[in-house]
Coordinates of N, CA and C and ligand atoms in Angstrom, one line a residue:
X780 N 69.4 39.6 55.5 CA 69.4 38.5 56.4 C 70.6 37.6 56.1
X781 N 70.9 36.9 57.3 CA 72.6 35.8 57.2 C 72.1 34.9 56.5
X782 N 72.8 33.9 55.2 CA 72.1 32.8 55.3 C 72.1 31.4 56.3
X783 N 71.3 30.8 55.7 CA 70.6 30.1 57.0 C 71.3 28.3 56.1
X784 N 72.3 27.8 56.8 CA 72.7 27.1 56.8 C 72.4 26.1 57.4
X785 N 72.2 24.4 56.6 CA 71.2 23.7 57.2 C 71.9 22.2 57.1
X786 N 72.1 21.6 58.4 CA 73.2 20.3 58.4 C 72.3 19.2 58.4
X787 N 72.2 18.1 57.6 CA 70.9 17.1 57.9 C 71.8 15.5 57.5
X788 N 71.1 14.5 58.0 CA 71.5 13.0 57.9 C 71.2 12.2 58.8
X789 N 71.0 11.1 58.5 CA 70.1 10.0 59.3 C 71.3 10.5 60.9
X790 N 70.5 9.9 61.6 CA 71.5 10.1 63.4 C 72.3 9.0 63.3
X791 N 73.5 9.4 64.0 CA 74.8 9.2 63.5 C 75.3 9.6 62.4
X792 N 75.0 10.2 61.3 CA 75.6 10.2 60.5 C 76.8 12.0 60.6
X793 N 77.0 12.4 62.2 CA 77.8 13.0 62.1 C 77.8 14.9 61.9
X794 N 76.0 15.0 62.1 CA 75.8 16.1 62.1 C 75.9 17.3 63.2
X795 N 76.4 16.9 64.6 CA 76.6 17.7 65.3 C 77.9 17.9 65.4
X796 N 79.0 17.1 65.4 CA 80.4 16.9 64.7 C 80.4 18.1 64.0
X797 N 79.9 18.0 62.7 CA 80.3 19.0 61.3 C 79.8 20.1 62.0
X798 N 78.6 20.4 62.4 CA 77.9 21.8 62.3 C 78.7 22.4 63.5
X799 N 79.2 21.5 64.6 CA 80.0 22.5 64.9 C 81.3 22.9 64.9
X800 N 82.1 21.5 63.8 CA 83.3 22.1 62.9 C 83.2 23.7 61.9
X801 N 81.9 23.2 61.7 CA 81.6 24.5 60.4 C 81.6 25.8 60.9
X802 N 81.1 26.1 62.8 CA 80.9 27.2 63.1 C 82.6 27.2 63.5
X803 N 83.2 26.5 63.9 CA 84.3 27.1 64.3 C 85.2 27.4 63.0
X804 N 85.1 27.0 62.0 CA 85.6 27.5 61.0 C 85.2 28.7 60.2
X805 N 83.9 28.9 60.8 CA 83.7 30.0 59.6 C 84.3 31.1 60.7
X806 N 83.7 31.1 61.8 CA 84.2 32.1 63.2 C 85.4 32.1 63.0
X807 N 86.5 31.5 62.7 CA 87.9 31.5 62.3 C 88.7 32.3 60.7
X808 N 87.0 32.6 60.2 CA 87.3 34.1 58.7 C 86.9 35.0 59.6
X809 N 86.5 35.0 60.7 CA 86.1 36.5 61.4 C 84.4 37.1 61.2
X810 N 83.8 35.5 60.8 CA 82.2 35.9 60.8 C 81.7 35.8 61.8
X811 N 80.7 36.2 61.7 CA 79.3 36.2 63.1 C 78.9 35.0 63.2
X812 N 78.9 34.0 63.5 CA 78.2 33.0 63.5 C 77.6 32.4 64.5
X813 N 76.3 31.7 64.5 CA 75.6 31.1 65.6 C 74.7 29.7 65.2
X814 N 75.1 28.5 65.9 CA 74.6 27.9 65.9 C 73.2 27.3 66.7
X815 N 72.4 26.4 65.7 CA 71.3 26.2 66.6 C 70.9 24.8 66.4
X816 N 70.8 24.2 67.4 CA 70.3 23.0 67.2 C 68.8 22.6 67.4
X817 N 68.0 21.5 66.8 CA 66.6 21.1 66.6 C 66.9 19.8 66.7
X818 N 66.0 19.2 67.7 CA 65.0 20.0 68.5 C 65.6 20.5 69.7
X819 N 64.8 21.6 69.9 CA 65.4 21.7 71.2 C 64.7 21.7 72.3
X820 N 65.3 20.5 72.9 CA 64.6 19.3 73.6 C 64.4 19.8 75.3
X821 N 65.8 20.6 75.6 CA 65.4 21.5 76.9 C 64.7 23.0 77.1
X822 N 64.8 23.8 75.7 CA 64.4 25.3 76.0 C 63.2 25.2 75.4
X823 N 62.1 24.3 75.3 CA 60.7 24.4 74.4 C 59.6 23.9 74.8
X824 N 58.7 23.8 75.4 CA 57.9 23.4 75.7 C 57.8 21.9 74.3
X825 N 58.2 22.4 73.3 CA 57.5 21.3 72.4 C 58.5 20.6 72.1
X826 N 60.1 20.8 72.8 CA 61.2 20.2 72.9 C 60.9 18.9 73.6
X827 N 60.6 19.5 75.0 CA 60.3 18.2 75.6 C 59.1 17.5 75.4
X828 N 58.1 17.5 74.8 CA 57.3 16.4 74.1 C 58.0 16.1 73.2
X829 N 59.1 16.2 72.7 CA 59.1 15.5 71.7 C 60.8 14.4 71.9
X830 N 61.0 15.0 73.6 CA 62.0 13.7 73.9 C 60.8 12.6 75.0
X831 N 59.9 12.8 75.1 CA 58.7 12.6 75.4 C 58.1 11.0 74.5
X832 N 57.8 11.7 73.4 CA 57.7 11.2 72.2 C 58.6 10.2 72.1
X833 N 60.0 10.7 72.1 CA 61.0 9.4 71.6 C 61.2 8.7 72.7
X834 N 61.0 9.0 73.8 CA 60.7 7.5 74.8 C 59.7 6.8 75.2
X835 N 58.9 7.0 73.7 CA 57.8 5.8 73.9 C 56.8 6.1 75.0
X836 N 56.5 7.5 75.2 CA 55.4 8.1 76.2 C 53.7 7.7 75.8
X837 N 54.1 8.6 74.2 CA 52.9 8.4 73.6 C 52.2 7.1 73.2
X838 N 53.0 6.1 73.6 CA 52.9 4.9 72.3 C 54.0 4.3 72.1
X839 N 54.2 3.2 71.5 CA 54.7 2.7 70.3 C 55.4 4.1 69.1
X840 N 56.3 4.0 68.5 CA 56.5 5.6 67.4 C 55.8 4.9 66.7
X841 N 55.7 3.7 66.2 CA 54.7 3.6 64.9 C 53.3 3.5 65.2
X842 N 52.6 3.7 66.5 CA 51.4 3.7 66.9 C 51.1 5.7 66.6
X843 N 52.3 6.6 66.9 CA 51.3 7.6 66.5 C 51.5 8.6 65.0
X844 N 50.4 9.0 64.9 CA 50.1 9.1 63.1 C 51.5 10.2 63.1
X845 N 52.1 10.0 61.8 CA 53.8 10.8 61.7 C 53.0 12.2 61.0
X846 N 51.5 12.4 60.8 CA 51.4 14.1 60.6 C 51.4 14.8 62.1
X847 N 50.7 13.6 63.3 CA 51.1 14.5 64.5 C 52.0 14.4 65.0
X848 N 53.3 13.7 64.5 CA 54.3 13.7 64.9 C 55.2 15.0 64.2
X849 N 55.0 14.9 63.4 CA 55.1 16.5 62.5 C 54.7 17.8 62.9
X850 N 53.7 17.9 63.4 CA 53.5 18.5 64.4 C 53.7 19.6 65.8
X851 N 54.5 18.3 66.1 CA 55.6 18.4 67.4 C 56.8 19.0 67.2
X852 N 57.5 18.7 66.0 CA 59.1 19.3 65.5 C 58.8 20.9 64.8
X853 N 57.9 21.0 64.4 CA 57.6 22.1 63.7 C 56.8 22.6 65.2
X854 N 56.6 22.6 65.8 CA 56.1 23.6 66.8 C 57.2 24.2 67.7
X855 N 58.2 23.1 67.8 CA 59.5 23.7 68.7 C 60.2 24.7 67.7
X856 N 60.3 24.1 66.2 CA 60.8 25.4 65.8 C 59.8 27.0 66.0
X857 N 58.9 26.8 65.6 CA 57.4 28.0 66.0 C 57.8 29.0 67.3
X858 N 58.1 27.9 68.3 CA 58.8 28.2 69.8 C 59.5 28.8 69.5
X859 N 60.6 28.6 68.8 CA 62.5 29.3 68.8 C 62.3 30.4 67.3
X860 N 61.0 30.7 67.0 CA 61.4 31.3 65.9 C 62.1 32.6 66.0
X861 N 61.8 33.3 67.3 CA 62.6 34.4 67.6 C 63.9 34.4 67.7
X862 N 63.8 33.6 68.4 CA 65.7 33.0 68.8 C 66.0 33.1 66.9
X863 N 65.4 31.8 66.5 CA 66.2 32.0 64.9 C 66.3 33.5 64.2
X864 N 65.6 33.9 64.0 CA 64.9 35.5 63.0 C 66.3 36.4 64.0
X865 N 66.0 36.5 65.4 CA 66.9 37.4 66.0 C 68.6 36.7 65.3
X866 N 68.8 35.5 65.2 CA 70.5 35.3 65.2 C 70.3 36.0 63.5
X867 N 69.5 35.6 62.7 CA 69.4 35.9 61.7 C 69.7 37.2 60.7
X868 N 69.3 38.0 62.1 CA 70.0 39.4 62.1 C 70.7 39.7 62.1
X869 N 71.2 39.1 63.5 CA 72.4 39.6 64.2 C 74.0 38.9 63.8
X870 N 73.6 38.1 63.0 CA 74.5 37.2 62.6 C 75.2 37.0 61.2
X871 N 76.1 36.9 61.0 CA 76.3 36.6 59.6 C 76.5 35.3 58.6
X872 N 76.5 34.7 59.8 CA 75.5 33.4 59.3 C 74.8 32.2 60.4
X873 N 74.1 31.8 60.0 CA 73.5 30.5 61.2 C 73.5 29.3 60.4
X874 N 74.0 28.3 61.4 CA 73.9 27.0 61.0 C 72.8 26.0 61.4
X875 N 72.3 25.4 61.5 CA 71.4 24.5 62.4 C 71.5 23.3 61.7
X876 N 72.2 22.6 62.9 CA 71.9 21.0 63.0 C 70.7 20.1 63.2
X877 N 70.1 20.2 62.5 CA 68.8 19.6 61.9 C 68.0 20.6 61.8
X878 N 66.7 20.6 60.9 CA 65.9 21.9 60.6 C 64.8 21.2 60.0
X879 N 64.1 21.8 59.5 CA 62.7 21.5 58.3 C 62.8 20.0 58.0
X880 N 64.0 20.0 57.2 CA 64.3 18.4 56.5 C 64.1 17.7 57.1
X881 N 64.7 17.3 58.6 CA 64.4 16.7 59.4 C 63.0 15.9 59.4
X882 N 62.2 16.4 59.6 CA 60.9 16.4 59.9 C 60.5 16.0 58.0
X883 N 60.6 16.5 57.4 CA 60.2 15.7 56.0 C 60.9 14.3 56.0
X884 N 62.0 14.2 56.0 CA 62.4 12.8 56.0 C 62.2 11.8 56.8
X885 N 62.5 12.0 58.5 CA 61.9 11.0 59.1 C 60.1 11.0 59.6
X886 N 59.3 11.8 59.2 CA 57.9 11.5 59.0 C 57.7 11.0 57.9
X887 N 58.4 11.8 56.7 CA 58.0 10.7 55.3 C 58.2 9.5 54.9
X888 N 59.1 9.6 56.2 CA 60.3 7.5 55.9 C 58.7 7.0 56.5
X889 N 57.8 7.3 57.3 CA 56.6 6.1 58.0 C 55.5 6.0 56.6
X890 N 55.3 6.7 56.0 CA 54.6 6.4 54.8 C 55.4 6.0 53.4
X891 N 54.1 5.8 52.6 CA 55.0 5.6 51.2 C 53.9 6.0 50.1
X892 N 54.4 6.2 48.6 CA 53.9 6.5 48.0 C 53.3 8.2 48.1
X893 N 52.2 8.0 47.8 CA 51.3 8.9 47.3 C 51.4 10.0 48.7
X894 N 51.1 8.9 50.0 CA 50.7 9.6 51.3 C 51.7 10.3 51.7
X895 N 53.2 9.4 51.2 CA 54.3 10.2 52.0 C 54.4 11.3 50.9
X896 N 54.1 11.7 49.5 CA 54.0 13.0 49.3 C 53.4 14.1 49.7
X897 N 51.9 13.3 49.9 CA 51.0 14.5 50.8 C 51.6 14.9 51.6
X898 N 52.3 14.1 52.8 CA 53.0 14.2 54.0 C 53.9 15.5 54.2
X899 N 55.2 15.2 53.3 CA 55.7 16.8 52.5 C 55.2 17.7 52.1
X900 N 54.4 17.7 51.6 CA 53.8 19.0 51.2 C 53.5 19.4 52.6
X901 N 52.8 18.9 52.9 CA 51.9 19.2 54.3 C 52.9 19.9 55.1
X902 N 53.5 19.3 55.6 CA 54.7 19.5 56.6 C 55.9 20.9 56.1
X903 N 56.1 21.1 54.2 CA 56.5 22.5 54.2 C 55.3 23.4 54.5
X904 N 54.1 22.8 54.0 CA 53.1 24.0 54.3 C 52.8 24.6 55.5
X905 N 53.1 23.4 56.7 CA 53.0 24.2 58.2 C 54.2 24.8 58.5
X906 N 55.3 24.4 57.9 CA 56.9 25.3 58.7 C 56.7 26.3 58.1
X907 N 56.4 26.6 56.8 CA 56.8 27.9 55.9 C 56.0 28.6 55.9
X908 N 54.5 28.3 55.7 CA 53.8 28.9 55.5 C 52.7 29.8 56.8
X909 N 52.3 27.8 57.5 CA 51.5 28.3 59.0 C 52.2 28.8 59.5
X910 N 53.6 28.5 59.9 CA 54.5 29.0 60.9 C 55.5 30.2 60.6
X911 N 55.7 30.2 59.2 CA 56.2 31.5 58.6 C 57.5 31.1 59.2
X912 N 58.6 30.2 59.0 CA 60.1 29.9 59.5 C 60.8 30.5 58.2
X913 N 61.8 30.6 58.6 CA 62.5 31.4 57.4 C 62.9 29.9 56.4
X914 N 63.3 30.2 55.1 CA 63.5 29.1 54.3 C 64.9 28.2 54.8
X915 N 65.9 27.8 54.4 CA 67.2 27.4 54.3 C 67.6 28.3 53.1
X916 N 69.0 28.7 53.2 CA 69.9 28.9 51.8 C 70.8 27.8 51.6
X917 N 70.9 27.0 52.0 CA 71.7 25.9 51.5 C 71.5 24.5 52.7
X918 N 71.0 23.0 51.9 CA 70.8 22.1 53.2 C 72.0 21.0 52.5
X919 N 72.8 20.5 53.8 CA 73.9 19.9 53.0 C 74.1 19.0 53.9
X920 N 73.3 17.6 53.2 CA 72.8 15.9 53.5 C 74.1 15.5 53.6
X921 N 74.4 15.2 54.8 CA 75.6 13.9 55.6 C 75.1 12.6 55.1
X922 N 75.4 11.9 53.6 CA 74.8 10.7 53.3 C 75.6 9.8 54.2
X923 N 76.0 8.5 54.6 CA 75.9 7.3 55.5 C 75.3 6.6 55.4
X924 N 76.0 4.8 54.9 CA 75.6 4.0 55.2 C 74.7 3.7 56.7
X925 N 74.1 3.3 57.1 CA 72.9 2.9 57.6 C 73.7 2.0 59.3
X926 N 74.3 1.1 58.2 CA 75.2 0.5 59.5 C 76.8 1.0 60.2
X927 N 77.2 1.9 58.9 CA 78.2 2.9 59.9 C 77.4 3.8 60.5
X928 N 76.5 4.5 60.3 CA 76.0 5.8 61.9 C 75.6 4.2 62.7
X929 N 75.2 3.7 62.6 CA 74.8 2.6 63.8 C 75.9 2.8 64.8
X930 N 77.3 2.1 64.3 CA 78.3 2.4 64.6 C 78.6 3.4 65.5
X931 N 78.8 4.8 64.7 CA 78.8 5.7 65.1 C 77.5 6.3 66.4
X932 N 76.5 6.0 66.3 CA 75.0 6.1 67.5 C 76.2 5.2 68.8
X933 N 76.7 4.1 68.9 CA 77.1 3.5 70.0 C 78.3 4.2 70.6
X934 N 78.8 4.9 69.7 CA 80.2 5.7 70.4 C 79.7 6.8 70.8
X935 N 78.4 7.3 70.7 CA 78.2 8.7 70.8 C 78.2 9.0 72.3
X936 N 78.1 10.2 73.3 CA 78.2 10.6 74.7 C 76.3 10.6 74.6
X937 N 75.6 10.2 76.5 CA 75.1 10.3 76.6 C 74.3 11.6 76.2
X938 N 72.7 11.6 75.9 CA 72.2 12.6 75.6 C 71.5 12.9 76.4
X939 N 70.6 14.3 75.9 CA 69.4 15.1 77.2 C 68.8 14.9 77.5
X940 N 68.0 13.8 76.4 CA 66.6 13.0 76.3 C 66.0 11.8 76.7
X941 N 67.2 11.2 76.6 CA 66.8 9.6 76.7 C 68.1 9.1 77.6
X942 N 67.9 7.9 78.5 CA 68.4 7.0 78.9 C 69.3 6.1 78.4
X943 N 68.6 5.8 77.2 CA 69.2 4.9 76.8 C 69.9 5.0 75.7
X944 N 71.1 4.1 75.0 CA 72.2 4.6 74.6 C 71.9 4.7 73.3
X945 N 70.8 4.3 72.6 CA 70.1 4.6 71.2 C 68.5 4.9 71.3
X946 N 67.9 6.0 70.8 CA 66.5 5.9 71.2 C 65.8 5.2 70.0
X947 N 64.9 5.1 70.5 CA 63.5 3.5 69.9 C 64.0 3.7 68.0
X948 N 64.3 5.6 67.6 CA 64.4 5.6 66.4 C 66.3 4.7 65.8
X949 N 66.8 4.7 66.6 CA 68.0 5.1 66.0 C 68.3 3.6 66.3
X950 N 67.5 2.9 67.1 CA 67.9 0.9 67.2 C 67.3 0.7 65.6
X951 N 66.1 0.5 65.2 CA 66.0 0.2 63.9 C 66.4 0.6 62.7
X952 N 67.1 -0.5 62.2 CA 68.2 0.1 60.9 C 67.1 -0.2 59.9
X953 N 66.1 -0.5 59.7 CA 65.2 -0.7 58.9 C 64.4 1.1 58.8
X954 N 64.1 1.3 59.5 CA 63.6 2.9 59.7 C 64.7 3.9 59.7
X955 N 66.2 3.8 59.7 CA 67.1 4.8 59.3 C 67.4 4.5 57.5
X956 N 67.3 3.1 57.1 CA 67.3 3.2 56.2 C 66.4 4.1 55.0
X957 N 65.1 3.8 55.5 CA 63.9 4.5 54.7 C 64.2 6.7 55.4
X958 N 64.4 6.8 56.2 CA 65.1 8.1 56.4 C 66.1 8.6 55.5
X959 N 67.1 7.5 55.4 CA 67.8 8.0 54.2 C 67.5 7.7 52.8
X960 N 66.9 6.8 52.9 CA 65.8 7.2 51.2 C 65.4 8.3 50.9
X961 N 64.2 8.6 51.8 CA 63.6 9.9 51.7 C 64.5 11.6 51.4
X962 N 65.4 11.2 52.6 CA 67.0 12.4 52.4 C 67.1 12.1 50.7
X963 N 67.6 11.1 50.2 CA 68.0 10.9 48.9 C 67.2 11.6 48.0
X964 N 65.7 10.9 48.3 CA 65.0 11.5 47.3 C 64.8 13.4 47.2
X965 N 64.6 14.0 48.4 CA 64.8 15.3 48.7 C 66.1 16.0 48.0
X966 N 66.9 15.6 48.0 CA 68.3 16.1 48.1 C 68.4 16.2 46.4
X967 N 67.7 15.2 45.6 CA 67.9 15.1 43.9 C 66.7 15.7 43.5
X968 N 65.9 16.2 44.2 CA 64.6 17.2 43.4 C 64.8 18.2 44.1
X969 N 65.6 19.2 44.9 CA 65.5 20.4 45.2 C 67.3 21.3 45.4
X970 N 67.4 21.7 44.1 CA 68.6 22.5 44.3 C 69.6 23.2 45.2
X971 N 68.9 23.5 46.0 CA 69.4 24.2 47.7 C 69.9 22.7 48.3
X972 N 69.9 21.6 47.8 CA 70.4 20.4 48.4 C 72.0 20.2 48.1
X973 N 72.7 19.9 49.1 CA 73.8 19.5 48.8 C 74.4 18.4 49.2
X974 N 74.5 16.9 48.5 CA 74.8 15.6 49.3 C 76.4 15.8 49.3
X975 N 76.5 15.6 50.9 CA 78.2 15.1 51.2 C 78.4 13.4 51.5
X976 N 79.5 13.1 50.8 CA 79.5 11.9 51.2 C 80.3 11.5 52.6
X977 N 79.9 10.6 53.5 CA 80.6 10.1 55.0 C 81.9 9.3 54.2
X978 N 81.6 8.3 53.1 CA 82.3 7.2 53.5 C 82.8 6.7 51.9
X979 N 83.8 6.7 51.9 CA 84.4 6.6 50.8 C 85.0 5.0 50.6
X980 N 85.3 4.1 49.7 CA 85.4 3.1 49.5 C 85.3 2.0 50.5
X981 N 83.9 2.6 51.1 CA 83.4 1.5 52.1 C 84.5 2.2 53.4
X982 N 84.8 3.2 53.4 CA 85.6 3.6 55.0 C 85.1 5.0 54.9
X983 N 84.9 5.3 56.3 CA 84.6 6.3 56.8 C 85.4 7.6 56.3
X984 N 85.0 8.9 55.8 CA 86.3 9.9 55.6 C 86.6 10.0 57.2
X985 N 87.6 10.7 57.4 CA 87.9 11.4 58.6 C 87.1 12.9 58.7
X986 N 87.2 13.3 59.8 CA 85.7 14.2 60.3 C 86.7 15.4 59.4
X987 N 87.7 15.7 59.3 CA 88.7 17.4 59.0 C 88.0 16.9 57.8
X988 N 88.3 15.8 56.7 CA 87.7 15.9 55.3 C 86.4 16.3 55.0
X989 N 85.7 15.7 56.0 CA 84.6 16.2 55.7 C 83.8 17.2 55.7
X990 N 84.8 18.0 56.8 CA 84.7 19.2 57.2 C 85.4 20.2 56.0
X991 N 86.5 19.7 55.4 CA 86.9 20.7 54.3 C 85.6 20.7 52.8
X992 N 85.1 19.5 52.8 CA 83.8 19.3 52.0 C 83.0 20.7 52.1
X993 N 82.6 20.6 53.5 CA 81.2 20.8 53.5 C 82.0 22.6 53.6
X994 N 83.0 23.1 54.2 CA 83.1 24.5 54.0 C 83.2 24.9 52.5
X995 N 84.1 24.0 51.6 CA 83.7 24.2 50.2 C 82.5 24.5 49.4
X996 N 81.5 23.9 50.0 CA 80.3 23.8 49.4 C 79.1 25.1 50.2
X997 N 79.8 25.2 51.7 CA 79.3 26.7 52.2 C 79.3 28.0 51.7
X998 N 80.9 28.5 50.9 CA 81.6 29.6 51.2 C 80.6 30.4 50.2
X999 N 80.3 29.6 48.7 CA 79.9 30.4 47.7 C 78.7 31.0 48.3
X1000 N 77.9 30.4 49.3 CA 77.0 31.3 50.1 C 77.1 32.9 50.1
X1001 N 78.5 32.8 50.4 CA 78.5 34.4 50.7 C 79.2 35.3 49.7
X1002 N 79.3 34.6 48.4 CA 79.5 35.2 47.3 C 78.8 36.3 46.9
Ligands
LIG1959 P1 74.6 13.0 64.6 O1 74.6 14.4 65.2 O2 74.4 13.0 63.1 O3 73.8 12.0 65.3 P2 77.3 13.0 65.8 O4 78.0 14.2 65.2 O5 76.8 13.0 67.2 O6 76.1 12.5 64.8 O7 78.3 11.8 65.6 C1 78.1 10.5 66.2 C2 79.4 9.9 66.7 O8 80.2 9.6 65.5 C3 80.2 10.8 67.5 O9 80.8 10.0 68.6 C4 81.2 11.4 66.6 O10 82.5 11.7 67.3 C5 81.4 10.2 65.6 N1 81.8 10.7 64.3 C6 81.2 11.6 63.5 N2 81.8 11.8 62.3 C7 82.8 10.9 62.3 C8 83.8 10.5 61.3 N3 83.8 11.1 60.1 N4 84.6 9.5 61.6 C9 84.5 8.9 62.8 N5 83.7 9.2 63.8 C10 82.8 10.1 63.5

């Protein structure tokens, strides 16, 4: 199997940018590569609940419990697991701009302590286990200040999901903050983690640097 390459950081912080610098670079050594992005909000039945979700269908987001919110992102992958397993074959490597982690960090950002560990566990136990997804071989965290992706969320092109120019998640810098805690805390207890830094002496890198980063930190993959 290809490994399974996994791009993650708070929104804005530049992950559909990289992931799809990374595929055109690695396609540029002459590999197979296929990108996939999560959620996938038009091909899933549990895609669109969950742009559903972020426009405030269900509720308030802090009105509904973040295990069934977990729920919802792990079932669209469940949906596409073929699509993944098939590129996985067929490919020589796959990237995905947001994956598993996703769903650990911004469900675990709504709790704390004890609960938001349960939460984790919980949440690898349904992707890996109930749903049987393939693991990651390497997840490599876009860190970002909090108020540069803000930044960066306002310049972004309309999206598939929502209307409006930031969804309910990505206006509160109070809840991207606790997102990228959780990333933090993930990223220093599990080895397959790789933190790249956005922003260097308080300035943004430029997207090529950080793009030469993150292929550095890809290639030994296929050592
Ligand atoms: P994400 O997928 O993490 O939400 P995007 O890749 O969509 O982030 O990037 C959000 C916006 O920020 C886009 O308009 C993108 O062009 C811009 N951007 C991403 N990385 C950088 C960077 N290093 N410097 C300046 N702008 C960036």
């Amino acid at each position: 199997m290809a490994p399974l390459i996994v791009i993650e950081g708070i929104d804005g912080s530049g992950k559909g940018t990289q992931a799809q610098q990374l595929t055109e670079r690695l396609a540029a050594t002459g590999r197979r590569v296929q990108l996939l992005s999560f959620p996938r909000y038009r091909e899933t039945l549990f895609g669109h609940a969950i742009g559903d979700f972020l426009n405030g269908r269900f509720g308030q987001l802090n009105e509904v419990h973040p295990f069934l919110a977990s729920v919802l992102y792990a079932a669209d992958r469940f949906e596409s697991r073929s699509v993944l397993t098939d590129a996985l074959q067929q490919s020589d490597v796959v990237i995905c701009d947001r994956y598993v982690p996703s769903n650990l960090a911004h469900q675990g950002a709504k709790l704390e302590g004890a609960e938001r560990d349960e939460l984790l566990r919980t949440i690898e136990r349904i992707e890996f286990e109930v749903f049987a997804l393939p693991r990651p071989s390497l997840v490599v965290l876009l860190d970002v200040p909090v108020d540069i992706a803000q930044r960066n969320i306002a310049a972004k092109k309309p999206r598939s999901y929502t209307d409006k120019a930031a969804d309910l998640q990505e206006a509160d810098a109070g809840y991207l903050q606790r997102v990228r805690d959780v990333y933090l805390q993930l990223a220093t207890t599990d080895p397959i983690w790789q933190r790249v830094e956005s922003v260097r002496a308080g300035k943004q890198r430029s997207i090529t640097e950080i793009g030469d980063d993150i292929l550095g930190r890809v290639l030994p993959t296929f050592a």
